C-alpha atoms as a PDB file:
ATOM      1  CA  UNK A   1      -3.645   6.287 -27.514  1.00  0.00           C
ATOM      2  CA  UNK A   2      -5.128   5.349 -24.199  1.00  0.00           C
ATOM      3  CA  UNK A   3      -8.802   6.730 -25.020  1.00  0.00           C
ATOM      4  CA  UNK A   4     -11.301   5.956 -22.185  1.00  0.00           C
ATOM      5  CA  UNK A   5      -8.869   2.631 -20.229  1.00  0.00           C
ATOM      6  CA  UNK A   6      -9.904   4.754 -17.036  1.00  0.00           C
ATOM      7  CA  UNK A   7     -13.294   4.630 -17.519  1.00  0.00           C
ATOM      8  CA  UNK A   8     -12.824   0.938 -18.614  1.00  0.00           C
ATOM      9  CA  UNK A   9     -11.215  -0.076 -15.196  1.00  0.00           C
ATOM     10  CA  UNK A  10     -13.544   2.125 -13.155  1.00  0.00           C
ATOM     11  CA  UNK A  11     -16.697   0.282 -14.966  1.00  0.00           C
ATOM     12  CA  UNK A  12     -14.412  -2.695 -14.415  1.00  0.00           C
ATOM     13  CA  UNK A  13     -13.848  -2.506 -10.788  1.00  0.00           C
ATOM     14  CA  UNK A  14     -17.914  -1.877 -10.273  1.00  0.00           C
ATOM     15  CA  UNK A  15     -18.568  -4.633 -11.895  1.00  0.00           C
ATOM     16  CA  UNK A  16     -16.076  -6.295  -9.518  1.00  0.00           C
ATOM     17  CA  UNK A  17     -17.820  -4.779  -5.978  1.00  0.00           C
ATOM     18  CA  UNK A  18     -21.269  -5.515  -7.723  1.00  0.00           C
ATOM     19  CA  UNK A  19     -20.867  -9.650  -7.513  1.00  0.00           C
ATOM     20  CA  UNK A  20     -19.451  -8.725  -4.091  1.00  0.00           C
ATOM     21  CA  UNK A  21     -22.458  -7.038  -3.478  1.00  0.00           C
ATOM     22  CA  UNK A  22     -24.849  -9.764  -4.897  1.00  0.00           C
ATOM     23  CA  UNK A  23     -22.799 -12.177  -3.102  1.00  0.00           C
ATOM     24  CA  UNK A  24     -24.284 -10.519   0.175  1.00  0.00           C
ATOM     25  CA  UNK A  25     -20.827  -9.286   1.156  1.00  0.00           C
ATOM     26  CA  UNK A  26     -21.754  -6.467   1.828  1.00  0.00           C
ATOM     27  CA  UNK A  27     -18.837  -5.433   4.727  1.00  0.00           C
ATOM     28  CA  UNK A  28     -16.549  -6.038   1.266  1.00  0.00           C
ATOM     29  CA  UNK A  29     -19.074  -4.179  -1.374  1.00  0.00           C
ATOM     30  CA  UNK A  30     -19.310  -1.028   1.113  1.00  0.00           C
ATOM     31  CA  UNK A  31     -15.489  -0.525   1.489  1.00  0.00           C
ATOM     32  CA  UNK A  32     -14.929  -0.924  -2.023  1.00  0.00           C
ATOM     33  CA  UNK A  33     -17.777   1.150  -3.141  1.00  0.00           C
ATOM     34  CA  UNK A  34     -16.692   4.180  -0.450  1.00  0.00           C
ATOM     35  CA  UNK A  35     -13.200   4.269  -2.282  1.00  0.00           C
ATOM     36  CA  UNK A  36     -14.197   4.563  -5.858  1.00  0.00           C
ATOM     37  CA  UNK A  37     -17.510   6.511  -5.288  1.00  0.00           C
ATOM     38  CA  UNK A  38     -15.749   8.854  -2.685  1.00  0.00           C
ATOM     39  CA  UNK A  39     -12.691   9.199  -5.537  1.00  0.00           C
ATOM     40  CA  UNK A  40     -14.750  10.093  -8.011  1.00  0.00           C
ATOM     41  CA  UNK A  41     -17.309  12.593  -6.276  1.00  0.00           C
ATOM     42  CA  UNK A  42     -14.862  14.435  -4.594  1.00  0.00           C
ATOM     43  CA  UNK A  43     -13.738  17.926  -6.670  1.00  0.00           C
ATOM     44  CA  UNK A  44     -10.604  18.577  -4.130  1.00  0.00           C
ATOM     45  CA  UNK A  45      -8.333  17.078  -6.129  1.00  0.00           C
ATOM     46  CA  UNK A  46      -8.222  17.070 -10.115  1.00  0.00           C
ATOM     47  CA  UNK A  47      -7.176  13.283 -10.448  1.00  0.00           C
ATOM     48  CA  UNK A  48      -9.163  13.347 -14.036  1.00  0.00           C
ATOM     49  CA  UNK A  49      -8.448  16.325 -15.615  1.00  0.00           C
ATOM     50  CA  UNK A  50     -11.615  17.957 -15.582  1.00  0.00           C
ATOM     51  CA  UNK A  51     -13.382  14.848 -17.274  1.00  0.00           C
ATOM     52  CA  UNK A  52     -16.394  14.562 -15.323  1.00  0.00           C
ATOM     53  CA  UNK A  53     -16.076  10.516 -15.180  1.00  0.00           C
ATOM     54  CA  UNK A  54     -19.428  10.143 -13.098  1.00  0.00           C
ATOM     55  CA  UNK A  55     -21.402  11.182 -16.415  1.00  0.00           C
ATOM     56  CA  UNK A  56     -19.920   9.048 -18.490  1.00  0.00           C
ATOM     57  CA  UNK A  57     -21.148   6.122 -15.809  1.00  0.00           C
ATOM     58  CA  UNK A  58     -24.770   5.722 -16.726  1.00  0.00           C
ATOM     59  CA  UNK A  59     -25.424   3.236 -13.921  1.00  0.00           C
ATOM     60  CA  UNK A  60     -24.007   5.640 -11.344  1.00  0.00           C
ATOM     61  CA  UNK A  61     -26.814   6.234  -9.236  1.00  0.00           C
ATOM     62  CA  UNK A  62     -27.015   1.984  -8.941  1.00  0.00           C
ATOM     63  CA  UNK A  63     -24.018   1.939  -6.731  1.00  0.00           C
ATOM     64  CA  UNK A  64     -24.965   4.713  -4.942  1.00  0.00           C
ATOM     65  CA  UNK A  65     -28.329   2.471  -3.733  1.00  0.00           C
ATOM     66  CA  UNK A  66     -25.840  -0.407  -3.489  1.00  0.00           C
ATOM     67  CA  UNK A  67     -23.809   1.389  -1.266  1.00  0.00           C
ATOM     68  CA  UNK A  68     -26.330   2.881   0.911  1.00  0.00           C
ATOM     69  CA  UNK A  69     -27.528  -0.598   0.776  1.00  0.00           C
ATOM     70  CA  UNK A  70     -24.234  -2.038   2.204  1.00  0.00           C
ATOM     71  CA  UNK A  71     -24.257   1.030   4.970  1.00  0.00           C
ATOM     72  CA  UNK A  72     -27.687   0.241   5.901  1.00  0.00           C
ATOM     73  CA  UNK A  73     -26.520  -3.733   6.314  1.00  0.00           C
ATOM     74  CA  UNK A  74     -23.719  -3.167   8.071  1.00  0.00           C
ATOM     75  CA  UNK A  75     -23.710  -0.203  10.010  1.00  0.00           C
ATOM     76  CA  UNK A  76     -25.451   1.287  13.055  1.00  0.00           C
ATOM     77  CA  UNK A  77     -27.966   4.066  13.026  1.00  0.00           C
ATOM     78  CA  UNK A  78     -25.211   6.357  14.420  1.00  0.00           C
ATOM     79  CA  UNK A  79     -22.392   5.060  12.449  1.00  0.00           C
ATOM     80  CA  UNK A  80     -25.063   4.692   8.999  1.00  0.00           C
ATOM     81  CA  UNK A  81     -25.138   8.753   9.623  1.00  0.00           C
ATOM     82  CA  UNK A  82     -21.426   9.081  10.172  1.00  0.00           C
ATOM     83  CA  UNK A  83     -20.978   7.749   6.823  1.00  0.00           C
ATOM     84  CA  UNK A  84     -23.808   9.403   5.155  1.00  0.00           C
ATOM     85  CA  UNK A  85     -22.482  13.013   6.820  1.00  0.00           C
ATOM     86  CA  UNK A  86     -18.912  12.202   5.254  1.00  0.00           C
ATOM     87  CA  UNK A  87     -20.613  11.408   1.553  1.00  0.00           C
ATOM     88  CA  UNK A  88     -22.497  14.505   1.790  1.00  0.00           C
ATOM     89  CA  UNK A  89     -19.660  17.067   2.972  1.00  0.00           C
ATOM     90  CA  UNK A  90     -17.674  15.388  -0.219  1.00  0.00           C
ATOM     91  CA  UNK A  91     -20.259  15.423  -2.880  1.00  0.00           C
ATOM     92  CA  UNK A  92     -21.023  19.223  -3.786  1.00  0.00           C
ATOM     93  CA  UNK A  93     -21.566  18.669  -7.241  1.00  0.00           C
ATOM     94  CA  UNK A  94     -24.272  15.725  -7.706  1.00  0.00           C
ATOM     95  CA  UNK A  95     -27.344  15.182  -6.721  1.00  0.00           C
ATOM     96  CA  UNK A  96     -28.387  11.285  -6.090  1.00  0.00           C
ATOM     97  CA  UNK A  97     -31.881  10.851  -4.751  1.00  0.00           C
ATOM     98  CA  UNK A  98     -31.199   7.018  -4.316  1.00  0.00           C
ATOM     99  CA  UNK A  99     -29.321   7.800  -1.093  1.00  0.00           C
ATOM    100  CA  UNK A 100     -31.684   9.248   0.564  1.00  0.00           C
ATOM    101  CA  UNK A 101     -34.422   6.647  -1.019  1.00  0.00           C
ATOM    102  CA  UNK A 102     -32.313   4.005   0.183  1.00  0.00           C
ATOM    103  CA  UNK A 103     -31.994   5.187   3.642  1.00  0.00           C
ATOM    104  CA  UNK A 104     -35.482   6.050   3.965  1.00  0.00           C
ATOM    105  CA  UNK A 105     -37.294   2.277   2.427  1.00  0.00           C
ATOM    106  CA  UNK A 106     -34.098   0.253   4.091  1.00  0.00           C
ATOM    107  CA  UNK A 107     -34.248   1.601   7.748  1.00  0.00           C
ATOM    108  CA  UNK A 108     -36.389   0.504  10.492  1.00  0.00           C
ATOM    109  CA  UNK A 109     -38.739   3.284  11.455  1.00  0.00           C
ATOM    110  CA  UNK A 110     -37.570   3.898  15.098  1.00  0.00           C
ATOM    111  CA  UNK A 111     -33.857   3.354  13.440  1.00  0.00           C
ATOM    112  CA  UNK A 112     -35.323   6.025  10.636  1.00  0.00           C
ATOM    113  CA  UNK A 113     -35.991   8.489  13.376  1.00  0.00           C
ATOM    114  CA  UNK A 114     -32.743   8.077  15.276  1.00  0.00           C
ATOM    115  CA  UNK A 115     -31.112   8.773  11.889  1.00  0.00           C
ATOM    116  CA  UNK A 116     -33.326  11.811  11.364  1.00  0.00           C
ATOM    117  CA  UNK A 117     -32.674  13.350  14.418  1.00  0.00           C
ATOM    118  CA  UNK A 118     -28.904  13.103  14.126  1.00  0.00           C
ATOM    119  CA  UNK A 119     -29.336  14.656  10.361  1.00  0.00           C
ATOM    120  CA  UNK A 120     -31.714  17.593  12.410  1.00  0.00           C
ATOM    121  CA  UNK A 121     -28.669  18.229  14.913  1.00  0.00           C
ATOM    122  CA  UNK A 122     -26.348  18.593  12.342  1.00  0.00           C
ATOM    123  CA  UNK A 123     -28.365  20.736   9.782  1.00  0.00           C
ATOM    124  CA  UNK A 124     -28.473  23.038  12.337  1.00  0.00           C
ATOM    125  CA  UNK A 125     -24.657  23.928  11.934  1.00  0.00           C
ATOM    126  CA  UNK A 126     -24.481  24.071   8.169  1.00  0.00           C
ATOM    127  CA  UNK A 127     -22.914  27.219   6.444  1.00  0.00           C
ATOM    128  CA  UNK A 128     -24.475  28.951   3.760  1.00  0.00           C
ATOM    129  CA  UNK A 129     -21.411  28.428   1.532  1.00  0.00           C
ATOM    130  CA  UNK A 130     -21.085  24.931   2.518  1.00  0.00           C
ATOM    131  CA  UNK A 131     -22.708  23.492  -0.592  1.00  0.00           C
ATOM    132  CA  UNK A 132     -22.284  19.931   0.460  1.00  0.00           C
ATOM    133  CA  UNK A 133     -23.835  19.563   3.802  1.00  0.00           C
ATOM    134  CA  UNK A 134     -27.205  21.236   2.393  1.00  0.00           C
ATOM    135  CA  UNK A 135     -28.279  17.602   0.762  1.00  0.00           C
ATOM    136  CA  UNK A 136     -28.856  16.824   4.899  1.00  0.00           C
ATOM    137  CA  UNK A 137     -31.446  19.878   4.697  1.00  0.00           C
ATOM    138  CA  UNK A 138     -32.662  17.500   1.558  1.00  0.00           C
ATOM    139  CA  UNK A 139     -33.060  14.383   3.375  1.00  0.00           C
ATOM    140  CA  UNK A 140     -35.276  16.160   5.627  1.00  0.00           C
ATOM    141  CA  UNK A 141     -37.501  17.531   3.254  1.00  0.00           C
ATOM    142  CA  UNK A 142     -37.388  14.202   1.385  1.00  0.00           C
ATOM    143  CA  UNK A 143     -38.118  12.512   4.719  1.00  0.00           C
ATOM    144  CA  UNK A 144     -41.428  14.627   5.442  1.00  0.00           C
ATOM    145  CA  UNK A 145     -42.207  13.927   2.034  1.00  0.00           C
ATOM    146  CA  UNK A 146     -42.186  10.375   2.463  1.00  0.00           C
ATOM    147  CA  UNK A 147     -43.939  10.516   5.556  1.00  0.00           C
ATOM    148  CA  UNK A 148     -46.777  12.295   3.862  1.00  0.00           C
ATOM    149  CA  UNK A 149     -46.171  15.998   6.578  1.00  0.00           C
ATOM    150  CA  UNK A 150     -46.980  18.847   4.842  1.00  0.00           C
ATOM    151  CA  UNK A 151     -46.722  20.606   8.114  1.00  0.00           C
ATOM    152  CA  UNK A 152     -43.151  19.181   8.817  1.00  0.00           C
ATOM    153  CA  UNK A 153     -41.744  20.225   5.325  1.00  0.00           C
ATOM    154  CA  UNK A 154     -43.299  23.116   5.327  1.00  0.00           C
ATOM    155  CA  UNK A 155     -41.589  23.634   8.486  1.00  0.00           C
ATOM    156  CA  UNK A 156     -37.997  22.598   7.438  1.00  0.00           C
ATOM    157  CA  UNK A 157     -38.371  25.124   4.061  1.00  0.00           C
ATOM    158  CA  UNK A 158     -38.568  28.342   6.549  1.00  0.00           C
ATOM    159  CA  UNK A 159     -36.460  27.318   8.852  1.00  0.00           C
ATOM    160  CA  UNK A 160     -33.614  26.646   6.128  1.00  0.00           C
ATOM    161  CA  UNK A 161     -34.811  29.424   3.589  1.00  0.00           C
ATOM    162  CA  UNK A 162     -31.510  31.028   2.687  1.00  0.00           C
ATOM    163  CA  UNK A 163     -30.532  27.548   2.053  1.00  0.00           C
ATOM    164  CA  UNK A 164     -33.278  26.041  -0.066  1.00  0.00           C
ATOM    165  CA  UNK A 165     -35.169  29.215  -1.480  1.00  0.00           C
ATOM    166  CA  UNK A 166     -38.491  30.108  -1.787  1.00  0.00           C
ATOM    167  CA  UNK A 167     -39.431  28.014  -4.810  1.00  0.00           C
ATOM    168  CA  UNK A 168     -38.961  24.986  -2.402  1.00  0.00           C
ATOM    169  CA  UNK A 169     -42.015  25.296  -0.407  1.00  0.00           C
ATOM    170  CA  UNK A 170     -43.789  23.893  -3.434  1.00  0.00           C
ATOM    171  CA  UNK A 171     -41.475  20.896  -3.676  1.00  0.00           C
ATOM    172  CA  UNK A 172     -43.891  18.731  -1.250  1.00  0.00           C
ATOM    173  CA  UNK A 173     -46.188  17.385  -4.053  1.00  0.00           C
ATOM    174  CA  UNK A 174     -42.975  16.778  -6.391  1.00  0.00           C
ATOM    175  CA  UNK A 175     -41.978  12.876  -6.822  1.00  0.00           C
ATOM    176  CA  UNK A 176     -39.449  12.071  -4.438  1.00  0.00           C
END
C-alpha cells in the first residue's frame, strides 16, 4: 500500500537541501544534509527495516560532495575535522570517495595540512574492530596519493597494516 513514500520524501527532502545548497546557503544545506545523511548511514538503529535506502539513492554520493562542500564553507579546519571524525565513526558500511575528494580539492593547502595532521593524531588511536574510524587511515593514503608521495603512502600502509592489509601497498597507482 505505501510502496517506496519513504524513499519518495527522502529524494524529496534532497531535492529540498539541494536549492538550499545552490542558493549558497550553505550554513542551511550542511545542517540539513548532516540529519538525513547521518540517519541514513548510521546501522545503530533499524529505522528501515533492513532496506538499505542509500542504494536505492543513485545520486548519493552528490550530497555527500555537497555536504563536504557546505563543511568546507562553513567550518574551520578544526571544526571541518570534528565533523568529518563524527561521519566517519557513523558510517561503517559505505565507502564515499567524494568526501575525502572534496576535502582534499576544496581546502587551502596549509588548511589541508592542519586537517591532515589532526586525521594523523587521531588514526593513531583507532581499534582494529572499529570499522568506521579506518576511512581516516583512507584519507591519508588518499591524501599521499594526491600529493603524488609514494614514500608517504608507502609509509602509512606499514604503519596501519593490520588495518589496511597487504594488498594495499599497491593501491598508490589506483585512481583516487
Amino acid at each position: 500500500r505505501y510502496k517506496q513514500e519513504g524513499l519518495k520524501l527522502i529524494r524529496a527532502y534532497f531535492r529540498m537541501i539541494e536549492d538550499e545548497f545552490k542558493k549558497q546557503s550553505y550554513a542551511i544545506a550542511r545542517s540539513c544534509y548532516k540529519k538525513l545523511i547521518f540517519l541514513l548511514i548510521q546501522t545503530e538503529y533499524d529505522y528501515f527495516n533492513y532496506e538499505d535506502v542509500v542504494s536505492k539513492l543513485s545520486n548519493f554520493e552528490k550530497h555527500i560532495k555537497n555536504y563536504f562542500t557546505c563543511l568546507v564553507k562553513t567550518c574551520s579546519t578544526e571544526e571541518l575535522f570534528q565533523e568529518y571524525y563524527r561521519y566517519c565513526k557513523i558510517n561503517e558500511v559505505y565507502d564515499f570517495l567524494s568526501a575525502h575528494q572534496t576535502i582534499i580539492t576544496l581546502l587551502p593547502e596549509d588548511h589541508l595540512d592542519t586537517f591532515a595532521t589532526l586525521v594523523s593524531k587521531a588514526a593513531e588511536n583507532i581499534k582494529e574492530e572499529e570499522y568506521g574510524p579506518h576511512t581516516l587511515i583512507y584519507f591519508l593514503l588518499d591524501l599521499a596519493k594526491h600529493r603524488n608521495n609514494r614514500e608517504e603512502y608507502a609509509a602509512i600502509c606499514k604503519r596501519y597494516e593490520k588495518i589496511v592489509g597487504d594488498d594495499q601497498q599497491e593501491g598508490f597507482d589506483e585512481d583516487v
